[in-house]
Coordinates of C-alpha atoms in Angstrom, one line a residue:
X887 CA 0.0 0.0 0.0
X888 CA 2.9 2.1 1.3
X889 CA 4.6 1.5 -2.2
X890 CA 1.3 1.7 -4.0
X891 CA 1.0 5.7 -2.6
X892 CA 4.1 6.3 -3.4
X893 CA 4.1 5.6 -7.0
X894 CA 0.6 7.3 -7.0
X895 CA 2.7 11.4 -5.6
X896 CA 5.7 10.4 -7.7
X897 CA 3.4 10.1 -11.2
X898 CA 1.7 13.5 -9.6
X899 CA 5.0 15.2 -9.2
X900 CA 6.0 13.9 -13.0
X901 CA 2.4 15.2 -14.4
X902 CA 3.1 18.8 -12.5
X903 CA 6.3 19.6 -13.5
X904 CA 5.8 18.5 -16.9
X905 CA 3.0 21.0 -16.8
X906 CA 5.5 23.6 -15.1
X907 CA 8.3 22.8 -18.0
X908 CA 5.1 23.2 -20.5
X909 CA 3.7 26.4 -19.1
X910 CA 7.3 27.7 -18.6
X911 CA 8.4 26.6 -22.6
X912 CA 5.7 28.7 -24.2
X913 CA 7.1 32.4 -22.8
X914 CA 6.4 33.9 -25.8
X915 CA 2.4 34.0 -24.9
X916 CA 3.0 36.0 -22.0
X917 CA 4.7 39.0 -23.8
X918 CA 2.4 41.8 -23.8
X919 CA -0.1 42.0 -26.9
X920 CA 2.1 45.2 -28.4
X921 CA 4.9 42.9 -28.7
X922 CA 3.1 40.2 -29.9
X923 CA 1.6 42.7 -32.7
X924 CA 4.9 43.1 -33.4
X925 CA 6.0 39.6 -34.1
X926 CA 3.1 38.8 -35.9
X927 CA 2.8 41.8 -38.6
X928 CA 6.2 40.0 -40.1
X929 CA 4.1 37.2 -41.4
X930 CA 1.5 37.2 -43.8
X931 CA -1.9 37.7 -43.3
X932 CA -2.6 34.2 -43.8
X933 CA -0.2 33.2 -41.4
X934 CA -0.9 35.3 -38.8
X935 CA -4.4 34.4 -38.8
X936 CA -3.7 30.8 -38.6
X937 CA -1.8 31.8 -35.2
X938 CA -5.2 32.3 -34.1
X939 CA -5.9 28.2 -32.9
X940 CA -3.2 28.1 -30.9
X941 CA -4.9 29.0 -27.9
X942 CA -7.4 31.6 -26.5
X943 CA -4.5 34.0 -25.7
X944 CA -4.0 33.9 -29.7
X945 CA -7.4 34.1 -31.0
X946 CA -7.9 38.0 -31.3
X947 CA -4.6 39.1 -31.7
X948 CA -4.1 39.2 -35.5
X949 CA -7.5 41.1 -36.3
X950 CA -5.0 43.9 -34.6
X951 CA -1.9 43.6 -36.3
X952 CA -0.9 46.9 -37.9
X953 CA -0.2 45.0 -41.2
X954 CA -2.4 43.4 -43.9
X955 CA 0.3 41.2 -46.5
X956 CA -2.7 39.2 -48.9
X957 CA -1.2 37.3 -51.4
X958 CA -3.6 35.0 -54.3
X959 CA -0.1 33.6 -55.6
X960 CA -1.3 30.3 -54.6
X961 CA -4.9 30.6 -54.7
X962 CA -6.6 28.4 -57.5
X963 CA -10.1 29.7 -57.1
X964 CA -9.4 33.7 -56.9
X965 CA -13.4 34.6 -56.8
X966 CA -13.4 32.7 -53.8
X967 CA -10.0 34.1 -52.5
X968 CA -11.5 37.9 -53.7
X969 CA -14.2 36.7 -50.8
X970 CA -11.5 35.6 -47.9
X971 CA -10.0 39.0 -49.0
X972 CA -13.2 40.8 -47.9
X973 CA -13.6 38.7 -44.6
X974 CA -10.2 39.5 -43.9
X975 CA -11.1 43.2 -44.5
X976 CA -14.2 43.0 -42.2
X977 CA -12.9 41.0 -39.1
X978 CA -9.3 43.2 -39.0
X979 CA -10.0 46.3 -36.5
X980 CA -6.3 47.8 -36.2
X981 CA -6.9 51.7 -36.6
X982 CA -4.0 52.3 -38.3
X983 CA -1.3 50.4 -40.7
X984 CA 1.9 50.2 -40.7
X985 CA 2.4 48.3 -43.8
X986 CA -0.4 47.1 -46.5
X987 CA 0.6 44.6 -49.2
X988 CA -1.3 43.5 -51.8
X989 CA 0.1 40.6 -54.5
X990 CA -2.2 40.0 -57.2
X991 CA -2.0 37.4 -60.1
X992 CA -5.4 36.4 -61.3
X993 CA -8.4 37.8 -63.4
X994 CA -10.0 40.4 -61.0
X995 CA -12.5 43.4 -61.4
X996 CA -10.7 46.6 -60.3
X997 CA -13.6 47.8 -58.3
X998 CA -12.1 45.0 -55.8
X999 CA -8.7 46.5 -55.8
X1000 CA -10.1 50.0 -55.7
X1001 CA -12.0 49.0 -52.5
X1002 CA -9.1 46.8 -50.9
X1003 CA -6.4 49.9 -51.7
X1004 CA -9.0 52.5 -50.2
X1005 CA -9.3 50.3 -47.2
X1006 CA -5.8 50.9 -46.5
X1007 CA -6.0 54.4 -47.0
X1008 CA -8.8 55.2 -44.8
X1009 CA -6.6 53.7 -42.5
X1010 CA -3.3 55.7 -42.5
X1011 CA -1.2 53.3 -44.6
X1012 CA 2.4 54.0 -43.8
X1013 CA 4.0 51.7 -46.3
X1014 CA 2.1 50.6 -49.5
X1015 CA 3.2 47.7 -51.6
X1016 CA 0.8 47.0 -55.1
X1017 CA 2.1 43.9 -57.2
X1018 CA -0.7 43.1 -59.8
X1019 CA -0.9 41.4 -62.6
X1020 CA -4.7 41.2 -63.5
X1021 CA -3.5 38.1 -66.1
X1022 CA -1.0 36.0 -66.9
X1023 CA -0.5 36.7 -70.3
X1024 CA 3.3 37.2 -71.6
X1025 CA 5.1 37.8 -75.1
X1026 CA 7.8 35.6 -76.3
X1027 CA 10.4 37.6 -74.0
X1028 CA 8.5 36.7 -71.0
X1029 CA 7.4 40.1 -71.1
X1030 CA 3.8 40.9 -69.5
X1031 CA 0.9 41.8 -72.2
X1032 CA -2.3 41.2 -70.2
X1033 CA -5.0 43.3 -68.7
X1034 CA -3.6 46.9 -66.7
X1035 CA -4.6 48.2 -63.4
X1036 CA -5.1 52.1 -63.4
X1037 CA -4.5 53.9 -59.7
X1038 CA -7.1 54.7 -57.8
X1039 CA -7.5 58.6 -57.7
X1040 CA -7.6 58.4 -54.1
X1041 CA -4.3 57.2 -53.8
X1042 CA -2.8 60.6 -54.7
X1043 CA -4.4 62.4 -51.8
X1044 CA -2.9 60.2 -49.2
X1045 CA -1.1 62.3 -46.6
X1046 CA 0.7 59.4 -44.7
X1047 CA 2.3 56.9 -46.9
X1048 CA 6.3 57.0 -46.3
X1049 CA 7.0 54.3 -48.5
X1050 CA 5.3 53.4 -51.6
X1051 CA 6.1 50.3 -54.1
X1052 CA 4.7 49.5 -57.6
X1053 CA 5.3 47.1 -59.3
X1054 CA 3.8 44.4 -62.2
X1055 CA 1.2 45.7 -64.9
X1056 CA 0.2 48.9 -63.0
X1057 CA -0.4 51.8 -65.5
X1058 CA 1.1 55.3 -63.2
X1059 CA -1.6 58.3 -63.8
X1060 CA -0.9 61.0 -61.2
X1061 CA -3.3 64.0 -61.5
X1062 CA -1.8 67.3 -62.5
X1063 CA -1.6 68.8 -59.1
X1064 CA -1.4 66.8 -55.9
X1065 CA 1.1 66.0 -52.9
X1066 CA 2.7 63.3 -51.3
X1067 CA 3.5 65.0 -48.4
X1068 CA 5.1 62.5 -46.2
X1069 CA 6.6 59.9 -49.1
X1070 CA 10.2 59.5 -49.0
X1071 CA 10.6 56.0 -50.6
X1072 CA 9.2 55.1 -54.0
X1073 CA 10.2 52.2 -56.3
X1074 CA 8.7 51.8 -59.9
X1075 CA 9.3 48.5 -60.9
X1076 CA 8.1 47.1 -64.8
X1077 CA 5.0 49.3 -64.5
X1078 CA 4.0 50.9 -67.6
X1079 CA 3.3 54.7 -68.0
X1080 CA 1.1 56.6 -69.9
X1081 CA 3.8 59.7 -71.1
X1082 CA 7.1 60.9 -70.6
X1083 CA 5.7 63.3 -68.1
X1084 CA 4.4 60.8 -65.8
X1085 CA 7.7 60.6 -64.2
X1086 CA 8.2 64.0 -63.4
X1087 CA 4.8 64.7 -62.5
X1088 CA 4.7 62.1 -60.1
X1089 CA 8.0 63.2 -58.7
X1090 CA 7.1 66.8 -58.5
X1091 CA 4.4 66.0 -55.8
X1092 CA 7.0 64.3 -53.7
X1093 CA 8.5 67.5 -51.6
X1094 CA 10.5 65.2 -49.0
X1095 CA 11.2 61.7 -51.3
X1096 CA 15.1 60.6 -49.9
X1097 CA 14.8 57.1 -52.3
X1098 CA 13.9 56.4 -55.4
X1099 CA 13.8 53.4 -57.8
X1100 CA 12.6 53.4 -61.2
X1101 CA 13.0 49.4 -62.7
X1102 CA 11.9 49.7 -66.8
X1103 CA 11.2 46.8 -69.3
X1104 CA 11.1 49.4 -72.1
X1105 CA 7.8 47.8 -73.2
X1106 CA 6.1 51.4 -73.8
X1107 CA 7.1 54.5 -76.1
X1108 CA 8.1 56.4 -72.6
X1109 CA 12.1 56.2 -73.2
X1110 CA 13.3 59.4 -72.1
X1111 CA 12.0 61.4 -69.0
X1112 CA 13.6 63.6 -66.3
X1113 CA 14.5 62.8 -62.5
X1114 CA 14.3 66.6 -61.1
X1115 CA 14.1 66.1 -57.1
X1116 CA 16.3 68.2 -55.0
X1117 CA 15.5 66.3 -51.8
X1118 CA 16.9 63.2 -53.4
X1119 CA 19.9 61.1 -51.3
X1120 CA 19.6 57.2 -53.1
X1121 CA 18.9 56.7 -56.6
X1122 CA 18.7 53.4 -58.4
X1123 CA 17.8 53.0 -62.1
X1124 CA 17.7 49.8 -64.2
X1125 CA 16.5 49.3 -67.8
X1126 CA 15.7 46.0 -69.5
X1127 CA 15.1 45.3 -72.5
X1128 CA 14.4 41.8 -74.4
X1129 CA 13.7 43.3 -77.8
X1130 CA 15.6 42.5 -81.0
X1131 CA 16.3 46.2 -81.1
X1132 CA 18.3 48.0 -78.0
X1133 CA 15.9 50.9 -76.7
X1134 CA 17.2 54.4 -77.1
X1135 CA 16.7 56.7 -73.8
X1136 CA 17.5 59.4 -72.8
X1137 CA 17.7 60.6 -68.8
X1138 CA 17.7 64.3 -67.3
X1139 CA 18.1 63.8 -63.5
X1140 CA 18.5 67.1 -61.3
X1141 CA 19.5 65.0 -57.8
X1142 CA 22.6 67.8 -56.6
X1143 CA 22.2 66.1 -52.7
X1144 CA 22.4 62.2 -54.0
X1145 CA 24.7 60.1 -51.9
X1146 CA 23.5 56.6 -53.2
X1147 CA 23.7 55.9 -57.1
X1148 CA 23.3 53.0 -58.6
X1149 CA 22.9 51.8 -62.2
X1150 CA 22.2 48.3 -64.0
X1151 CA 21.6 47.5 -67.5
X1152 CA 21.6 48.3 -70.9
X1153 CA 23.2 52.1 -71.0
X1154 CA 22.2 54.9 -73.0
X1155 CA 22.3 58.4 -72.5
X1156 CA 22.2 59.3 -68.7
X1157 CA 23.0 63.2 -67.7
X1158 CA 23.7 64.8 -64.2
X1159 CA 23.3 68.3 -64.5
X1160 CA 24.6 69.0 -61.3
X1161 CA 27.9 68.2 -59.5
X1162 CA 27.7 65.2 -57.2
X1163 CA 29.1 66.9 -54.6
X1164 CA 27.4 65.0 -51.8
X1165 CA 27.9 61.9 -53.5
X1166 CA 29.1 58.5 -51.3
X1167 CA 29.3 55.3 -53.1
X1168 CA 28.1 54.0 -56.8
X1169 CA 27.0 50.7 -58.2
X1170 CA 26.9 50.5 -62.1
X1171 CA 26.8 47.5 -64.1
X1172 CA 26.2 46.9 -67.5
X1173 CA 24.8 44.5 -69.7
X1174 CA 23.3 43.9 -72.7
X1175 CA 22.3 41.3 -75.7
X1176 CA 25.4 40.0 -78.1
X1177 CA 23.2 40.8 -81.2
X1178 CA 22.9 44.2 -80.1
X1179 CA 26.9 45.0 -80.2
X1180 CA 27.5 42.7 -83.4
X1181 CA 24.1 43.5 -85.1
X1182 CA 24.3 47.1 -84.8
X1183 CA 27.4 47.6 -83.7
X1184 CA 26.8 49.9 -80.4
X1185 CA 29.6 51.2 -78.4
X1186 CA 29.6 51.5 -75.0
X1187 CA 33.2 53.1 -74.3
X1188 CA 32.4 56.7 -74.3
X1189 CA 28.8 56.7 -72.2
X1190 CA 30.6 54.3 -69.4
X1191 CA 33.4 56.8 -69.0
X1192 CA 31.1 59.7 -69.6
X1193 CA 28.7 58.4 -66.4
X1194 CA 32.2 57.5 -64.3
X1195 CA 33.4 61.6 -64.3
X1196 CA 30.2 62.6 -63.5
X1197 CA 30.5 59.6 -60.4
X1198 CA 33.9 61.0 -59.6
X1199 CA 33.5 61.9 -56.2
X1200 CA 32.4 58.3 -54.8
X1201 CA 34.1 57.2 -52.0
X1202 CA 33.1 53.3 -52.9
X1203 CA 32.8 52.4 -56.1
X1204 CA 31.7 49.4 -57.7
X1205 CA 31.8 48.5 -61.8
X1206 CA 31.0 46.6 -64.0
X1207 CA 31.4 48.1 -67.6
X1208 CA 30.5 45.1 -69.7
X1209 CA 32.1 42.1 -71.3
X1210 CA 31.8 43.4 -75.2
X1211 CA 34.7 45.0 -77.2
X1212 CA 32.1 47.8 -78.0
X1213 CA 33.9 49.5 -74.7
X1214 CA 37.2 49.9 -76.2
X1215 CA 36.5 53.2 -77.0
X1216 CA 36.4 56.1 -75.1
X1217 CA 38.7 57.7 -71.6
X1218 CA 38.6 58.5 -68.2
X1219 CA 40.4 61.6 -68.3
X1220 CA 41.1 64.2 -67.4
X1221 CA 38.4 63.0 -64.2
X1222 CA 40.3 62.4 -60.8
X1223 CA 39.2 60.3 -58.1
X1224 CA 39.9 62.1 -55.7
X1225 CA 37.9 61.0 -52.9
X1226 CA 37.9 57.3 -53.8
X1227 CA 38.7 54.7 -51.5
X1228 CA 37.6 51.5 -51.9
X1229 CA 37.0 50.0 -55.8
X1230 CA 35.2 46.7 -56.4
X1231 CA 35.7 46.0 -60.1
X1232 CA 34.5 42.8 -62.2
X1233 CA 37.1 42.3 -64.9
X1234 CA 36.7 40.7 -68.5
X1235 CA 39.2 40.6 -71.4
X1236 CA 37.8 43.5 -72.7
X1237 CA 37.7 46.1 -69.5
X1238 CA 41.5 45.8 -68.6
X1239 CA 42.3 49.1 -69.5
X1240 CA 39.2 50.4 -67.4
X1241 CA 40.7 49.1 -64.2
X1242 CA 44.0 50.7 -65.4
X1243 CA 42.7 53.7 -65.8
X1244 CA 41.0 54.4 -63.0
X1245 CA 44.0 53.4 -60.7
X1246 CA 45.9 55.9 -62.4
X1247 CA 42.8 58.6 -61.4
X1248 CA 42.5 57.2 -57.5
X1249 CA 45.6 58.4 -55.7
X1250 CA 43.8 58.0 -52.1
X1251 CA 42.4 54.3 -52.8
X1252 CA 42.8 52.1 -49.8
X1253 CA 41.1 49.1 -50.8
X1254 CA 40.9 46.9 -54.0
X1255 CA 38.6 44.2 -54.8
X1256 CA 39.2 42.5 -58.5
X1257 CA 36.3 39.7 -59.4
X1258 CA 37.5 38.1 -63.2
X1259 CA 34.6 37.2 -64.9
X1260 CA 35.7 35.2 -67.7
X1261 CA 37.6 31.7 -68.5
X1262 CA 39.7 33.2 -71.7
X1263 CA 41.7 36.2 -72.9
X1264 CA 39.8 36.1 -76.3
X1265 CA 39.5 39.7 -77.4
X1266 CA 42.1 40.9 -74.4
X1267 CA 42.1 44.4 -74.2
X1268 CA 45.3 45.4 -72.0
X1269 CA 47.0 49.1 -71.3
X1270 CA 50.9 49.0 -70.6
X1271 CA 51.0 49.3 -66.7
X1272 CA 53.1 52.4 -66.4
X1273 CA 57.2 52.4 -66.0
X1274 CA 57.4 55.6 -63.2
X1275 CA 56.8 55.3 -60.0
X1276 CA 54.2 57.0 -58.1
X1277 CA 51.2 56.2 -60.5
X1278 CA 49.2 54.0 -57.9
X1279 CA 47.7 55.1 -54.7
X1280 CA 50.4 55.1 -51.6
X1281 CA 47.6 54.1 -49.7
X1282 CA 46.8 51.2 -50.7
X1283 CA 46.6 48.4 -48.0
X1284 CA 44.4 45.8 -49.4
X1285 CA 44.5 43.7 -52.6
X1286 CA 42.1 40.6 -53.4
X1287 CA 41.9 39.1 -56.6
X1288 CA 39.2 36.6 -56.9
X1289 CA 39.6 34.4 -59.7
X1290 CA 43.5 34.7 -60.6
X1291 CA 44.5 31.8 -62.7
X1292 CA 48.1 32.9 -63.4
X1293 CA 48.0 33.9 -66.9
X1294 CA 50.6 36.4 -67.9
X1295 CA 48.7 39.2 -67.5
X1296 CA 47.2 38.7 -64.2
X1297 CA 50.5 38.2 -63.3
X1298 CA 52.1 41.3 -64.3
X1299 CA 49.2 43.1 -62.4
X1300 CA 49.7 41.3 -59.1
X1301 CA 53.5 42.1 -59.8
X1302 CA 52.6 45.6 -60.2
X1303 CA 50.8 46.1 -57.0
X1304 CA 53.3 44.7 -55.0
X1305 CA 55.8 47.2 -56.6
X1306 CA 54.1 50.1 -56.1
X1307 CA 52.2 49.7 -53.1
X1308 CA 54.4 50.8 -50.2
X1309 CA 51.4 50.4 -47.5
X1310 CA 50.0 47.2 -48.6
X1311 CA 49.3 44.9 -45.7
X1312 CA 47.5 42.1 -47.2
X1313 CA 46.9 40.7 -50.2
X1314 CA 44.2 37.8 -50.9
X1315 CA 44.5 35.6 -53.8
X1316 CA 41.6 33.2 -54.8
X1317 CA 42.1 30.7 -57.2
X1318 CA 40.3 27.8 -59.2
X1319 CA 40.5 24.4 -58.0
X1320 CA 42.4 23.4 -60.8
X1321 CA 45.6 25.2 -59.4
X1322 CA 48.0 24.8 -56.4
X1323 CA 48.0 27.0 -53.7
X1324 CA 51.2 26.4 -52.8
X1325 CA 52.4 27.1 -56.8
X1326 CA 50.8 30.1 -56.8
X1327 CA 51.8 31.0 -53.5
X1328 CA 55.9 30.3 -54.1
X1329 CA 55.4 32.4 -57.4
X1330 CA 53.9 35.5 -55.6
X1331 CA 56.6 35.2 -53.0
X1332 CA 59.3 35.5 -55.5
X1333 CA 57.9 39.4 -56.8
X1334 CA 59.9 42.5 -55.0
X1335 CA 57.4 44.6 -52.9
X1336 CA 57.9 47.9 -51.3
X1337 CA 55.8 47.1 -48.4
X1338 CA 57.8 44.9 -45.5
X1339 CA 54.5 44.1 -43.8
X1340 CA 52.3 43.0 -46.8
X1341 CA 51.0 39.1 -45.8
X1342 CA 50.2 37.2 -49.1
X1343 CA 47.0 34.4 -48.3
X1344 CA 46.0 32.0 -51.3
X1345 CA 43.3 30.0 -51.2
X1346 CA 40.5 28.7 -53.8
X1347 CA 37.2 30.3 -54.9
X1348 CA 33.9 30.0 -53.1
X1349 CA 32.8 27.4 -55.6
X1350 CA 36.2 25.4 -56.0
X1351 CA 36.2 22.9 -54.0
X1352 CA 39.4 22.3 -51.8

């Protein structure tokens, strides 16, 4: 009996402190609902709601979440998801948003999206994400073609949206006259516009915008617009283009307080007309089809180096300037780096004498970072590294080449920086698998370097194996 009783407070004690280690596991539903808010308005909508069966504690909490993120990606029945989308509407109670995002890729009536996007304004939308695509439809270069969504007029009178993101087959209408009063993040990506003067109409009714984006598929006649916004720090403009033909643009920007630029894709005919004075770090790369530099023969020499001076007082730069021999026109000077210090470059056979010349413009660069993107030196185009000394930065202190393979002219520009780089501390060689470290290592060893300190580190690429 004694033994019987015993076994009876020992299985008692078990139950209660595996109730104790339960209670004391799930901490996170005894944070206080603003927290929880919190948490839960990083999930979308659909997840957050489905937090609600976990217990009583959960049940109300997402109907006040100050974010809405729908999304009829998945959905295979979007009349009955356009329903859930207006149950969702009618059961959420949080008097303000933070963040609205609405993803749409099925056949829908716009009075829907009118009503859904008005929702959000009513309730003093902070951040605004649109991604629609009313169809599915797309030409041969995967390209949408289907049905357009036209803004709601209402949108243009909101007074509290900070950031605002388009993107998908949106047509951008702005009224004449209105304001954006508190907007200081906007990104336009592959929406389609009406005129050229959507742009800058839009832009004019932004008074405080910091960051702008404008992504283009060049699949309308708007090719050439202006960028006039004096309030402007971070700037990033891409154009793509899947046509036979390369589009011909043309872009006026008025930005004198940018301190972000960045640039990607096929380039054309891009004018500052104000000094960059302000300016911090720059990202350009470019790309574009092979039939458009061998069809009709387009050279990209002169517009890279015409968009580098106006870039000239970056701090961190980062290139790109294509792998065609359409760039072996054109030059640097007589622009000086002045302020440069740290130079990511990607390097083809064909953009040598890019690098080249821009060390020989950087005489306060500290850092280095070479990428080779190529596995031949078909079409090499190389400049004579310079006899005198004195031509490369004295402050340079760090050298990584990321793809060295130990042809003759990577070699001669390792041997150069360890010549004239008196302050150089390290220097990081990656290599393919296909070589030895310890080669490469022994060779690199063998240059004369000014610098006593400099440590030399080889090792192989990210996706060698070792």
């Amino acid at each position: 009996m004694g033994e019987s009783s015993a076994q009876s407070m020992s299985k008692c004690t078990e139950l209660t402190l595996n109730r104790d280690a339960v209670i004391d596991t799930d901490r996170i539903s005894n944070l206080p609902d603003s927290l929880l808010y919190h948490i839960l308005s990083f999930l979308p909508t659909k997840e957050a709601v489905a937090t609600a069966i976990l217990s009583n504690r959960w049940k109300p909490l997402w109907i006040l979440v100050p974010a809405l993120d729908l999304k009829d990606k998945c959905c295979k029945k979007p009349i009955s998801f356009t329903y859930i989308v207006y149950r969702v509407l009618a059961l959420h109670i949080a008097p303000s948003l933070r963040s609205f995002r609405l993803t749409w890729y099925s056949p829908c009536s716009s009075f829907h999206l009118d009503t859904w996007i008005h929702v959000a304004l009513a309730r003093n939308v902070q951040q605004l994400h649109l991604e629609i695509y009313l169809d599915g439809r797309q030409d041969d270069s995967h390209v949408y073609v289907g049905k357009l969504f036209w803004l709601p007029s209402g949108l243009f009178t909101c007074k509290t949206v900070v950031v605002l993101e388009l993107s998908g087959g949106i047509v951008l209408n702005p009224p004449p006259s209105f304001q954006f009063a508190s907007l200081k993040i906007l990104r336009l990506s592959k929406i389609r516009y009406e005129s050229k003067n959507n742009i800058p109409t839009l832009l004019s009714g932004c008074p405080v915008l910091e960051d702008l984006s404008v992504v283009r598929e060049c699949t309308d006649n708007v090719i050439s617009f202006e960028i006039n916004v004096h309030s402007l720090k971070r700037l990033h403009i891409e154009f793509k283009s899947y046509k036979p033909e390369p589009p011909d643009y043309n872009i006026e920007i008025h930005t004198p307080a940018l301190e972000y630029f960045r640039f990607s894709g096929h380039l054309r005919n891009i004018v500052f007309h104000e000094k960059l004075a302000h300016l911090i770090e720059a990202r350009v790369d470019i790309y574009a089809l092979e039939d458009w530099t061998r069809v009709y023969e387009i050279y990209y020499g002169d517009r890279i180096f015409k968009l580098l001076r106006a870039l000239n007082n970056a701090k961190f730069l980062s290139l790109f300037p294509g792998d065609k021999e359409c760039i072996a026109f054109g030059s640097i000077y007589p622009s000086m780096f002045q302020n440069l210090v740290r130079l990511n470059f990607k390097v083809t056979p064909s953009n040598w004498h890019v690098l080249l010349a821009l060390l020989l413009v950087a005489p306060n660069l500290e850092v280095l970072v070479v990428n080779k993107d190529y596995d031949n030196e078909n079409r090499l185009c190389w400049m004579e590294l310079p006899d005198a000394p004195g031509c490369l930065s004295s402050g340079l202190t760090t050298f990584n080449f990321d793809g060295f393979e130990n042809l003759e002219h990577e070699v001669k520009f390792v041997k150069y920086i360890l010549k004239e780089a008196r302050a150089l501390n390290t220097m990081t060689i990656k290599i393919p698998a296909k070589l030895s470290k310890e080669d490469v290592f022994e060779t690199l060893s063998m240059f004369p370097g000014l610098s006593t300190t400099c440590l030399i580190t080889t090792s192989f690429e990210d996706n060698s194996l070792e």
